[in-house]
Amino acid sequence: MMLQAHLCSLCLLTLYLTTGYGQEGKFSGPLKPMKLSIFEGQEPSQIIFQFKVNSPAVSFELTGETDNTFKIEPDGLLYLIKPLDRETRSIYNLQVAALDAHGTIVEGPVPITIEVKDINDNRPTFLQPKYEGSVRQNSRPGKPFMYVNATDLDDPATLNGQLFYEIVIQLPKINNVMYFQINNKTGAISLTRQGAQELDPIKNPSYSLVVSVKDMGGQTENSFSDSTSVDITVMENIWKAPQPVEIVENSTDPHPIKITQVQWNDPGAQYSLFEKEKRPTFPFSIDQEGYIYVTQPLDREEKDSYVFYALAKDEHGKPLSYPLEIRVKVKDINDNPPTCPSAVTVFEVQENEILGSNIGTLSARDMDEENTVNSILGYRIVEQTPQIPMDGLFLVQTYSGVFQLAKRSLKKQDTPHYNLTVQVSDKDFKTLCAVRINVIDINDQIPIFKKSDYGNLTIPENTKIGSIILTIQATDADEPFTGSSKILYRITQGDSEGRLGVDTDPRTNAGYVTVKKPLDFETAAVSNIIFKAENPEPLVPGVAYNESSFAKFTLIVTNVNEAPVFSQYVFQARVSEDVATGTKVGNVTAKDPEGLDIRYSLRGDTRGWLKIDPVTGEIFSAAPLDREAESVYRVKVVATEVGGSSLTSVSDFHLSLTDVNDNPPRLAQEYTGLFLCHPLSASGSLIFQATDDDWQSFRGPQFTFSLGSESLQKDWEVLKINGTHARLSTKHTNFEEGVYDIPIRINDGGRPPLEGTVSLPVTFCTCVEGRCFRPAARQPGIPTMGMAVGILLTTLLVIGIILAVVFIRMKTNKGKDNVQSAQASEVQPLRS
């Protein structure tokens, strides 16, 4: 029996050493408090640790939360006797004690904590086999409107319990576009940007999704998974403009007053109002529930309606959708009394008018809303002064305010006027208005001219408009300053063009004949003018205008010499700049009012490009034209009458020149400083620009560039950069110092294409600090070094010769002086 137990211990030890469980990589150790870890799901007899003690201990005792799961051998070998399940229990608290041969505890007990480590042995499971949710169209993308949830019994602190959600199916899937998205960590479902824009409950009221969940963070192929279905109902967008609101004006209720509401599809929106009129005061506000309030009483007579806008923003202040239009109508109340049109309303009525004749209309006003009960007015006469020959001579229509004769015709000898007090009332208010009715004489007299013929009137044709040329006079025997006696003058014959008019003096009834339009001797030298005098009021029956109401005069217009008149202020023409000399480019026309002949000439033809036919006014090119020199050529055309006073008129002639391709390309500037440092360490390049004097389109020039000589192609190349720039590059580095003139051929691609060959000088030179160092070359007239030395030696030789001659002369002169002195001493007499 002892042998069998010993053999079992050896087997367990072998298994223990194979599995490698323990603390800090050790399989055995002394008896002390320990925390050991072991993965769940291990096979029975799994070795955990072996405790070692010294004598007198001979065996070990295991107590605590063993749950018939752990066992310890006498030699201290701790092992499993059945598999562990972390989801059932994750921590075991055990105690181990060392015993002597008598079973007495000699060491311990010490606590041993067994931590059960998780393995991925549980699949995730959705909490519901089917989810249902709803979303409104135009909801904000990315904002969750529902959640799906799954659980996993594995340790959430490990990858085994980390869940990953995704949408695997969307039905219907229109145009292969996903309208929904899911947060792969939280299971929150929201709209994509396309879904927020395109969801429409009318087209597709519902959608079905299949959502899957995986553990291991969805990262491995060995993860467990589950799926569920999600049914989503699309609801109508509630972000809509409310119905127009009516607010009773001048409300006495406490303000602010709630009048309507707007609501974004999701909670949390921030609302604001704005208007486009930018009035000093804005009597509306909105709270963060979307309720809109009027903040003060409104006055319809001040403003009868308001239009403003409600805006919803997200938490970052960005608009969630388009603004909604809010319309508010201010409802009228009867808060304004009728008002009279004036302090006194005056009507006129002729005597002998028949009963029922309309005298006039009193039009009172009411500031309340038109065509409502608040603004309907009633009229009633409450007093007539004087009551001669009786009261009630007049009546007024109740709602129209039209006054009529009620009982008899009026006579001016009874009284010249009547004063009426009229009550004007609306539903709640009454106003008294004053009406004065003047009785006027009937129009039974016609106007009569003092004389019927005003003779001949001669005036020049250049008489100014507005000039009074004649005064006429008629009289009327009706009552003065009434429509019956007022005289209006009208020209009935002789002035069909309306050149003349007659203005009446309201005080004297005199008629002033004035010039209304320019007179013209050439078209109407003599006119027989007939006037008619008449009243604005109609004549009574039986009375008619006769010859006494007509007068005449003869208008004689004298000629005034006038300058020629051009048919246009500015004449314009357009030709190509390459027209041949002598080509007709335009023409001008002028007429002389007196019919005289006209001669044309040019003024300001500074370039001498044009000539004009003096008789016909045709204009021809007189020299080659050049658009690049002047694109619009402007000259003056002078028309001079032949004979008479030789009066002249001037007009402008503008000749626009259209471009032809007549200028070859050229370099945009002088390139005199182009250089490359010698010797070249690599291929060098230089950039140059071309231009063209011809007109260019908005795209600009489109030049092509090439070398002007094929022999240079082994050393150089030209590459186009754009339409105006190119790069000249070397193909190798083997160049000698010196100046190279490189011919460049530039083509403008025009119609016809023009080509120019330019020379681009490139210097290869030694460079100092990035600049070309070139010794000064010998200039004509400057001596060489040898010549300079020769000139210097010659100069020194000449100076030496001159000095020698001077020295010799000085010696010679000194000898002569000595001889002369000796001779003088010989002939000089002795003095005593």
PDB file of C-alpha atoms in Angstrom, residues 476-725:
ATOM      1  CA  ASP A 476     -67.744 134.320 -68.757  1.00  0.00           C
ATOM      2  CA  ALA A 477     -70.795 135.863 -67.075  1.00  0.00           C
ATOM      3  CA  ASP A 478     -71.339 132.931 -64.664  1.00  0.00           C
ATOM      4  CA  GLU A 479     -70.459 133.190 -60.982  1.00  0.00           C
ATOM      5  CA  PRO A 480     -66.747 133.974 -60.615  1.00  0.00           C
ATOM      6  CA  PHE A 481     -64.293 131.366 -59.412  1.00  0.00           C
ATOM      7  CA  THR A 482     -66.592 128.441 -60.067  1.00  0.00           C
ATOM      8  CA  GLY A 483     -66.447 125.625 -62.539  1.00  0.00           C
ATOM      9  CA  SER A 484     -69.101 127.469 -64.535  1.00  0.00           C
ATOM     10  CA  SER A 485     -66.974 130.565 -65.038  1.00  0.00           C
ATOM     11  CA  LYS A 486     -63.516 129.031 -65.207  1.00  0.00           C
ATOM     12  CA  ILE A 487     -62.209 129.114 -68.805  1.00  0.00           C
ATOM     13  CA  LEU A 488     -60.028 126.494 -70.425  1.00  0.00           C
ATOM     14  CA  TYR A 489     -58.434 127.224 -73.819  1.00  0.00           C
ATOM     15  CA  ARG A 490     -57.880 124.527 -76.391  1.00  0.00           C
ATOM     16  CA  ILE A 491     -56.273 124.708 -79.870  1.00  0.00           C
ATOM     17  CA  THR A 492     -58.650 123.003 -82.261  1.00  0.00           C
ATOM     18  CA  GLN A 493     -56.936 123.613 -85.616  1.00  0.00           C
ATOM     19  CA  GLY A 494     -53.537 124.453 -87.056  1.00  0.00           C
ATOM     20  CA  ASP A 495     -51.261 122.654 -84.555  1.00  0.00           C
ATOM     21  CA  SER A 496     -51.526 118.939 -85.004  1.00  0.00           C
ATOM     22  CA  GLU A 497     -47.946 118.513 -83.767  1.00  0.00           C
ATOM     23  CA  GLY A 498     -48.717 120.060 -80.393  1.00  0.00           C
ATOM     24  CA  ARG A 499     -46.047 122.753 -80.697  1.00  0.00           C
ATOM     25  CA  LEU A 500     -48.168 125.280 -78.804  1.00  0.00           C
ATOM     26  CA  GLY A 501     -50.152 125.219 -75.588  1.00  0.00           C
ATOM     27  CA  VAL A 502     -52.380 127.604 -73.631  1.00  0.00           C
ATOM     28  CA  ASP A 503     -52.168 128.033 -69.852  1.00  0.00           C
ATOM     29  CA  THR A 504     -55.057 129.784 -68.040  1.00  0.00           C
ATOM     30  CA  ASP A 505     -54.494 132.330 -65.281  1.00  0.00           C
ATOM     31  CA  PRO A 506     -56.927 131.083 -62.567  1.00  0.00           C
ATOM     32  CA  ARG A 507     -57.464 134.635 -61.280  1.00  0.00           C
ATOM     33  CA  THR A 508     -58.059 136.543 -64.566  1.00  0.00           C
ATOM     34  CA  ASN A 509     -58.957 133.719 -66.988  1.00  0.00           C
ATOM     35  CA  ALA A 510     -56.290 135.113 -69.352  1.00  0.00           C
ATOM     36  CA  GLY A 511     -54.775 132.557 -71.724  1.00  0.00           C
ATOM     37  CA  TYR A 512     -51.001 132.478 -72.245  1.00  0.00           C
ATOM     38  CA  VAL A 513     -49.959 130.868 -75.531  1.00  0.00           C
ATOM     39  CA  THR A 514     -46.566 129.169 -74.979  1.00  0.00           C
ATOM     40  CA  VAL A 515     -44.115 127.189 -77.083  1.00  0.00           C
ATOM     41  CA  LYS A 516     -44.258 123.542 -75.983  1.00  0.00           C
ATOM     42  CA  LYS A 517     -42.105 121.925 -78.734  1.00  0.00           C
ATOM     43  CA  PRO A 518     -39.360 123.274 -81.044  1.00  0.00           C
ATOM     44  CA  LEU A 519     -40.625 125.284 -84.014  1.00  0.00           C
ATOM     45  CA  ASP A 520     -39.353 124.477 -87.503  1.00  0.00           C
ATOM     46  CA  PHE A 521     -39.420 126.873 -90.442  1.00  0.00           C
ATOM     47  CA  GLU A 522     -38.671 124.058 -92.854  1.00  0.00           C
ATOM     48  CA  THR A 523     -41.758 122.006 -91.934  1.00  0.00           C
ATOM     49  CA  ALA A 524     -44.312 124.641 -90.874  1.00  0.00           C
ATOM     50  CA  ALA A 525     -43.518 128.229 -91.824  1.00  0.00           C
ATOM     51  CA  VAL A 526     -47.112 129.500 -91.569  1.00  0.00           C
ATOM     52  CA  SER A 527     -49.871 128.057 -89.366  1.00  0.00           C
ATOM     53  CA  ASN A 528     -53.470 129.278 -88.951  1.00  0.00           C
ATOM     54  CA  ILE A 529     -54.268 128.634 -85.305  1.00  0.00           C
ATOM     55  CA  ILE A 530     -57.880 128.456 -83.984  1.00  0.00           C
ATOM     56  CA  PHE A 531     -58.686 128.488 -80.241  1.00  0.00           C
ATOM     57  CA  LYS A 532     -61.778 127.411 -78.376  1.00  0.00           C
ATOM     58  CA  ALA A 533     -62.735 128.725 -74.922  1.00  0.00           C
ATOM     59  CA  GLU A 534     -64.837 126.379 -72.764  1.00  0.00           C
ATOM     60  CA  ASN A 535     -65.782 125.611 -69.165  1.00  0.00           C
ATOM     61  CA  PRO A 536     -64.865 122.528 -67.142  1.00  0.00           C
ATOM     62  CA  GLU A 537     -68.503 122.312 -66.017  1.00  0.00           C
ATOM     63  CA  PRO A 538     -71.008 121.143 -68.633  1.00  0.00           C
ATOM     64  CA  LEU A 539     -73.431 123.692 -70.040  1.00  0.00           C
ATOM     65  CA  VAL A 540     -77.059 123.422 -69.067  1.00  0.00           C
ATOM     66  CA  PRO A 541     -79.398 121.937 -71.612  1.00  0.00           C
ATOM     67  CA  GLY A 542     -80.367 124.400 -74.343  1.00  0.00           C
ATOM     68  CA  VAL A 543     -77.091 126.338 -74.160  1.00  0.00           C
ATOM     69  CA  ALA A 544     -74.215 125.592 -76.613  1.00  0.00           C
ATOM     70  CA  TYR A 545     -70.862 127.059 -77.578  1.00  0.00           C
ATOM     71  CA  ASN A 546     -70.921 129.246 -80.732  1.00  0.00           C
ATOM     72  CA  GLU A 547     -68.491 131.310 -82.805  1.00  0.00           C
ATOM     73  CA  SER A 548     -68.104 133.771 -79.927  1.00  0.00           C
ATOM     74  CA  SER A 549     -66.154 131.103 -78.083  1.00  0.00           C
ATOM     75  CA  PHE A 550     -63.605 130.783 -80.928  1.00  0.00           C
ATOM     76  CA  ALA A 551     -60.658 132.989 -81.909  1.00  0.00           C
ATOM     77  CA  LYS A 552     -57.724 132.714 -84.313  1.00  0.00           C
ATOM     78  CA  PHE A 553     -54.308 134.056 -85.204  1.00  0.00           C
ATOM     79  CA  THR A 554     -51.707 133.369 -87.888  1.00  0.00           C
ATOM     80  CA  LEU A 555     -48.311 132.083 -86.699  1.00  0.00           C
ATOM     81  CA  ILE A 556     -45.445 132.958 -89.012  1.00  0.00           C
ATOM     82  CA  VAL A 557     -42.157 131.191 -88.234  1.00  0.00           C
ATOM     83  CA  THR A 558     -39.045 132.861 -89.668  1.00  0.00           C
ATOM     84  CA  ASN A 559     -36.003 130.919 -90.737  1.00  0.00           C
ATOM     85  CA  VAL A 560     -32.847 130.818 -88.641  1.00  0.00           C
ATOM     86  CA  ASN A 561     -29.689 129.399 -90.156  1.00  0.00           C
ATOM     87  CA  GLU A 562     -28.909 126.161 -88.277  1.00  0.00           C
ATOM     88  CA  ALA A 563     -25.827 124.014 -88.217  1.00  0.00           C
ATOM     89  CA  PRO A 564     -25.861 120.597 -89.891  1.00  0.00           C
ATOM     90  CA  VAL A 565     -27.195 117.758 -87.789  1.00  0.00           C
ATOM     91  CA  PHE A 566     -25.504 114.355 -87.676  1.00  0.00           C
ATOM     92  CA  SER A 567     -27.721 111.293 -87.659  1.00  0.00           C
ATOM     93  CA  GLN A 568     -25.739 109.871 -84.703  1.00  0.00           C
ATOM     94  CA  TYR A 569     -23.731 111.272 -81.841  1.00  0.00           C
ATOM     95  CA  VAL A 570     -21.070 108.590 -82.281  1.00  0.00           C
ATOM     96  CA  PHE A 571     -20.370 106.543 -85.400  1.00  0.00           C
ATOM     97  CA  GLN A 572     -18.675 103.197 -84.904  1.00  0.00           C
ATOM     98  CA  ALA A 573     -17.065 100.718 -87.258  1.00  0.00           C
ATOM     99  CA  ARG A 574     -14.910  97.602 -86.972  1.00  0.00           C
ATOM    100  CA  VAL A 575     -12.300  96.333 -89.461  1.00  0.00           C
ATOM    101  CA  SER A 576      -9.334  94.010 -89.452  1.00  0.00           C
ATOM    102  CA  GLU A 577      -5.996  95.691 -88.928  1.00  0.00           C
ATOM    103  CA  ASP A 578      -4.623  94.195 -92.164  1.00  0.00           C
ATOM    104  CA  VAL A 579      -7.142  95.810 -94.568  1.00  0.00           C
ATOM    105  CA  ALA A 580      -5.584  97.221 -97.691  1.00  0.00           C
ATOM    106  CA  THR A 581      -4.983 100.943 -97.943  1.00  0.00           C
ATOM    107  CA  GLY A 582      -7.994 102.595 -99.577  1.00  0.00           C
ATOM    108  CA  THR A 583     -10.528 100.194 -98.087  1.00  0.00           C
ATOM    109  CA  LYS A 584     -13.825 101.729 -96.985  1.00  0.00           C
ATOM    110  CA  VAL A 585     -14.051 101.376 -93.211  1.00  0.00           C
ATOM    111  CA  GLY A 586     -17.217 103.355 -92.449  1.00  0.00           C
ATOM    112  CA  ASN A 587     -19.356 106.344 -93.293  1.00  0.00           C
ATOM    113  CA  VAL A 588     -21.123 109.238 -91.558  1.00  0.00           C
ATOM    114  CA  THR A 589     -24.229 111.188 -92.522  1.00  0.00           C
ATOM    115  CA  ALA A 590     -25.459 114.652 -91.640  1.00  0.00           C
ATOM    116  CA  LYS A 591     -28.199 116.955 -92.943  1.00  0.00           C
ATOM    117  CA  ASP A 592     -28.520 120.680 -93.028  1.00  0.00           C
ATOM    118  CA  PRO A 593     -31.931 121.915 -91.809  1.00  0.00           C
ATOM    119  CA  GLU A 594     -31.970 124.540 -94.560  1.00  0.00           C
ATOM    120  CA  GLY A 595     -31.146 121.948 -97.214  1.00  0.00           C
ATOM    121  CA  LEU A 596     -27.669 123.298 -97.961  1.00  0.00           C
ATOM    122  CA  ASP A 597     -24.940 121.006 -99.235  1.00  0.00           C
ATOM    123  CA  ILE A 598     -22.518 119.595 -96.689  1.00  0.00           C
ATOM    124  CA  ARG A 599     -18.777 118.985 -96.836  1.00  0.00           C
ATOM    125  CA  TYR A 600     -17.083 116.494 -94.472  1.00  0.00           C
ATOM    126  CA  SER A 601     -13.593 116.600 -93.014  1.00  0.00           C
ATOM    127  CA  LEU A 602     -11.623 114.831 -90.309  1.00  0.00           C
ATOM    128  CA  ARG A 603     -10.093 116.289 -87.185  1.00  0.00           C
ATOM    129  CA  GLY A 604      -7.655 114.585 -84.830  1.00  0.00           C
ATOM    130  CA  ASP A 605      -6.328 112.016 -87.341  1.00  0.00           C
ATOM    131  CA  THR A 606      -2.949 112.069 -85.595  1.00  0.00           C
ATOM    132  CA  ARG A 607      -1.626 108.886 -87.227  1.00  0.00           C
ATOM    133  CA  GLY A 608      -2.858 109.743 -90.723  1.00  0.00           C
ATOM    134  CA  TRP A 609      -4.650 106.430 -90.983  1.00  0.00           C
ATOM    135  CA  LEU A 610      -7.955 107.707 -92.444  1.00  0.00           C
ATOM    136  CA  LYS A 611      -9.375 109.911 -95.157  1.00  0.00           C
ATOM    137  CA  ILE A 612     -12.960 110.959 -95.804  1.00  0.00           C
ATOM    138  CA  ASP A 613     -14.889 111.663 -98.965  1.00  0.00           C
ATOM    139  CA  PRO A 614     -15.940 115.300 -98.448  1.00  0.00           C
ATOM    140  CA  VAL A 615     -19.210 114.825-100.336  1.00  0.00           C
ATOM    141  CA  THR A 616     -20.470 111.356 -99.352  1.00  0.00           C
ATOM    142  CA  GLY A 617     -19.004 111.056 -95.854  1.00  0.00           C
ATOM    143  CA  GLU A 618     -17.441 107.675 -96.649  1.00  0.00           C
ATOM    144  CA  ILE A 619     -14.296 106.997 -94.660  1.00  0.00           C
ATOM    145  CA  PHE A 620     -11.345 105.035 -96.104  1.00  0.00           C
ATOM    146  CA  SER A 621      -8.058 103.745 -94.776  1.00  0.00           C
ATOM    147  CA  ALA A 622      -5.214 105.983 -95.891  1.00  0.00           C
ATOM    148  CA  ALA A 623      -2.279 104.040 -94.457  1.00  0.00           C
ATOM    149  CA  PRO A 624      -1.571 100.611 -92.939  1.00  0.00           C
ATOM    150  CA  LEU A 625      -3.441 100.112 -89.666  1.00  0.00           C
ATOM    151  CA  ASP A 626      -1.852  98.628 -86.547  1.00  0.00           C
ATOM    152  CA  ARG A 627      -3.976  97.301 -83.683  1.00  0.00           C
ATOM    153  CA  GLU A 628      -0.926  96.962 -81.457  1.00  0.00           C
ATOM    154  CA  ALA A 629      -0.346 100.724 -81.772  1.00  0.00           C
ATOM    155  CA  GLU A 630      -4.005 101.649 -81.144  1.00  0.00           C
ATOM    156  CA  SER A 631      -6.866  99.166 -80.827  1.00  0.00           C
ATOM    157  CA  VAL A 632      -9.649 101.788 -81.083  1.00  0.00           C
ATOM    158  CA  TYR A 633      -8.821 104.746 -83.289  1.00  0.00           C
ATOM    159  CA  ARG A 634     -10.885 107.844 -82.435  1.00  0.00           C
ATOM    160  CA  VAL A 635     -11.232 110.872 -84.703  1.00  0.00           C
ATOM    161  CA  LYS A 636     -13.651 113.781 -85.029  1.00  0.00           C
ATOM    162  CA  VAL A 637     -15.823 114.217 -88.123  1.00  0.00           C
ATOM    163  CA  VAL A 638     -16.709 117.807 -89.044  1.00  0.00           C
ATOM    164  CA  ALA A 639     -19.775 118.599 -91.180  1.00  0.00           C
ATOM    165  CA  THR A 640     -19.739 122.112 -92.701  1.00  0.00           C
ATOM    166  CA  GLU A 641     -22.617 123.653 -94.617  1.00  0.00           C
ATOM    167  CA  VAL A 642     -21.709 124.990 -98.058  1.00  0.00           C
ATOM    168  CA  GLY A 643     -22.831 128.607 -98.354  1.00  0.00           C
ATOM    169  CA  GLY A 644     -24.803 130.445 -95.730  1.00  0.00           C
ATOM    170  CA  SER A 645     -22.799 131.030 -92.575  1.00  0.00           C
ATOM    171  CA  SER A 646     -20.611 127.918 -93.039  1.00  0.00           C
ATOM    172  CA  LEU A 647     -21.843 126.562 -89.724  1.00  0.00           C
ATOM    173  CA  THR A 648     -20.285 123.294 -88.564  1.00  0.00           C
ATOM    174  CA  SER A 649     -21.185 120.330 -86.421  1.00  0.00           C
ATOM    175  CA  VAL A 650     -18.852 117.708 -84.957  1.00  0.00           C
ATOM    176  CA  SER A 651     -19.417 114.028 -84.305  1.00  0.00           C
ATOM    177  CA  ASP A 652     -17.157 111.184 -83.197  1.00  0.00           C
ATOM    178  CA  PHE A 653     -15.988 108.284 -85.324  1.00  0.00           C
ATOM    179  CA  HIS A 654     -14.582 105.250 -83.503  1.00  0.00           C
ATOM    180  CA  LEU A 655     -12.804 102.598 -85.549  1.00  0.00           C
ATOM    181  CA  SER A 656     -12.196  99.321 -83.691  1.00  0.00           C
ATOM    182  CA  LEU A 657      -9.339  97.244 -85.121  1.00  0.00           C
ATOM    183  CA  THR A 658      -9.519  93.469 -84.895  1.00  0.00           C
ATOM    184  CA  ASP A 659      -6.265  91.615 -84.550  1.00  0.00           C
ATOM    185  CA  VAL A 660      -4.426  89.537 -87.142  1.00  0.00           C
ATOM    186  CA  ASN A 661      -1.384  87.492 -86.344  1.00  0.00           C
ATOM    187  CA  ASP A 662       1.288  89.835 -87.699  1.00  0.00           C
ATOM    188  CA  ASN A 663       3.863  89.910 -84.900  1.00  0.00           C
ATOM    189  CA  PRO A 664       6.316  87.037 -84.446  1.00  0.00           C
ATOM    190  CA  PRO A 665       7.194  85.979 -80.927  1.00  0.00           C
ATOM    191  CA  ARG A 666      10.193  87.576 -79.248  1.00  0.00           C
ATOM    192  CA  LEU A 667      12.004  87.430 -75.936  1.00  0.00           C
ATOM    193  CA  ALA A 668      10.148  89.203 -73.146  1.00  0.00           C
ATOM    194  CA  GLN A 669      13.364  90.970 -72.057  1.00  0.00           C
ATOM    195  CA  GLU A 670      17.044  91.364 -72.853  1.00  0.00           C
ATOM    196  CA  TYR A 671      18.865  88.322 -71.484  1.00  0.00           C
ATOM    197  CA  THR A 672      22.446  89.638 -71.156  1.00  0.00           C
ATOM    198  CA  GLY A 673      23.406  88.174 -67.802  1.00  0.00           C
ATOM    199  CA  LEU A 674      22.740  84.452 -68.288  1.00  0.00           C
ATOM    200  CA  PHE A 675      25.666  82.349 -67.047  1.00  0.00           C
ATOM    201  CA  LEU A 676      26.578  78.861 -65.884  1.00  0.00           C
ATOM    202  CA  CYS A 677      29.459  78.211 -63.508  1.00  0.00           C
ATOM    203  CA  HIS A 678      32.470  76.540 -65.128  1.00  0.00           C
ATOM    204  CA  PRO A 679      33.292  73.735 -64.910  1.00  0.00           C
ATOM    205  CA  LEU A 680      29.838  72.177 -64.751  1.00  0.00           C
ATOM    206  CA  SER A 681      29.391  69.552 -62.069  1.00  0.00           C
ATOM    207  CA  ALA A 682      26.021  68.544 -63.515  1.00  0.00           C
ATOM    208  CA  SER A 683      23.776  69.567 -66.361  1.00  0.00           C
ATOM    209  CA  GLY A 684      22.767  73.204 -66.018  1.00  0.00           C
ATOM    210  CA  SER A 685      19.596  74.974 -67.083  1.00  0.00           C
ATOM    211  CA  LEU A 686      18.257  78.485 -67.552  1.00  0.00           C
ATOM    212  CA  ILE A 687      14.665  79.733 -67.805  1.00  0.00           C
ATOM    213  CA  PHE A 688      13.593  82.365 -70.302  1.00  0.00           C
ATOM    214  CA  GLN A 689      10.269  83.981 -71.269  1.00  0.00           C
ATOM    215  CA  ALA A 690       8.749  84.884 -74.645  1.00  0.00           C
ATOM    216  CA  THR A 691       6.011  87.326 -75.556  1.00  0.00           C
ATOM    217  CA  ASP A 692       3.960  88.426 -78.549  1.00  0.00           C
ATOM    218  CA  ASP A 693       2.555  91.865 -79.354  1.00  0.00           C
ATOM    219  CA  ASP A 694      -0.623  90.435 -80.914  1.00  0.00           C
ATOM    220  CA  TRP A 695      -3.940  90.233 -79.038  1.00  0.00           C
ATOM    221  CA  GLN A 696      -4.134  87.224 -76.749  1.00  0.00           C
ATOM    222  CA  SER A 697      -7.163  85.232 -75.616  1.00  0.00           C
ATOM    223  CA  PHE A 698      -7.944  84.691 -71.958  1.00  0.00           C
ATOM    224  CA  ARG A 699      -5.750  81.547 -72.104  1.00  0.00           C
ATOM    225  CA  GLY A 700      -2.733  83.660 -72.965  1.00  0.00           C
ATOM    226  CA  PRO A 701      -0.033  82.787 -75.505  1.00  0.00           C
ATOM    227  CA  GLN A 702       0.660  79.151 -76.321  1.00  0.00           C
ATOM    228  CA  PHE A 703       4.187  79.255 -77.710  1.00  0.00           C
ATOM    229  CA  THR A 704       6.264  76.240 -78.773  1.00  0.00           C
ATOM    230  CA  PHE A 705      10.043  76.298 -78.417  1.00  0.00           C
ATOM    231  CA  SER A 706      12.856  74.500 -80.267  1.00  0.00           C
ATOM    232  CA  LEU A 707      16.554  74.908 -81.002  1.00  0.00           C
ATOM    233  CA  GLY A 708      17.312  77.058 -84.017  1.00  0.00           C
ATOM    234  CA  SER A 709      20.062  74.738 -85.255  1.00  0.00           C
ATOM    235  CA  GLU A 710      20.089  70.955 -85.453  1.00  0.00           C
ATOM    236  CA  SER A 711      23.831  70.933 -84.803  1.00  0.00           C
ATOM    237  CA  LEU A 712      23.214  72.129 -81.261  1.00  0.00           C
ATOM    238  CA  GLN A 713      20.967  69.216 -80.329  1.00  0.00           C
ATOM    239  CA  LYS A 714      23.900  67.115 -79.084  1.00  0.00           C
ATOM    240  CA  ASP A 715      24.821  69.841 -76.575  1.00  0.00           C
ATOM    241  CA  TRP A 716      21.543  71.596 -75.712  1.00  0.00           C
ATOM    242  CA  GLU A 717      17.846  70.978 -75.378  1.00  0.00           C
ATOM    243  CA  VAL A 718      14.800  73.261 -74.958  1.00  0.00           C
ATOM    244  CA  LEU A 719      11.806  72.112 -72.902  1.00  0.00           C
ATOM    245  CA  LYS A 720       8.487  74.011 -72.680  1.00  0.00           C
ATOM    246  CA  ILE A 721       7.348  74.902 -69.157  1.00  0.00           C
ATOM    247  CA  ASN A 722       4.056  76.640 -70.059  1.00  0.00           C
ATOM    248  CA  GLY A 723       2.671  78.837 -72.818  1.00  0.00           C
ATOM    249  CA  THR A 724       5.246  81.605 -72.284  1.00  0.00           C
ATOM    250  CA  HIS A 725       8.250  80.044 -70.495  1.00  0.00           C
TER     251      HIS A 725
END
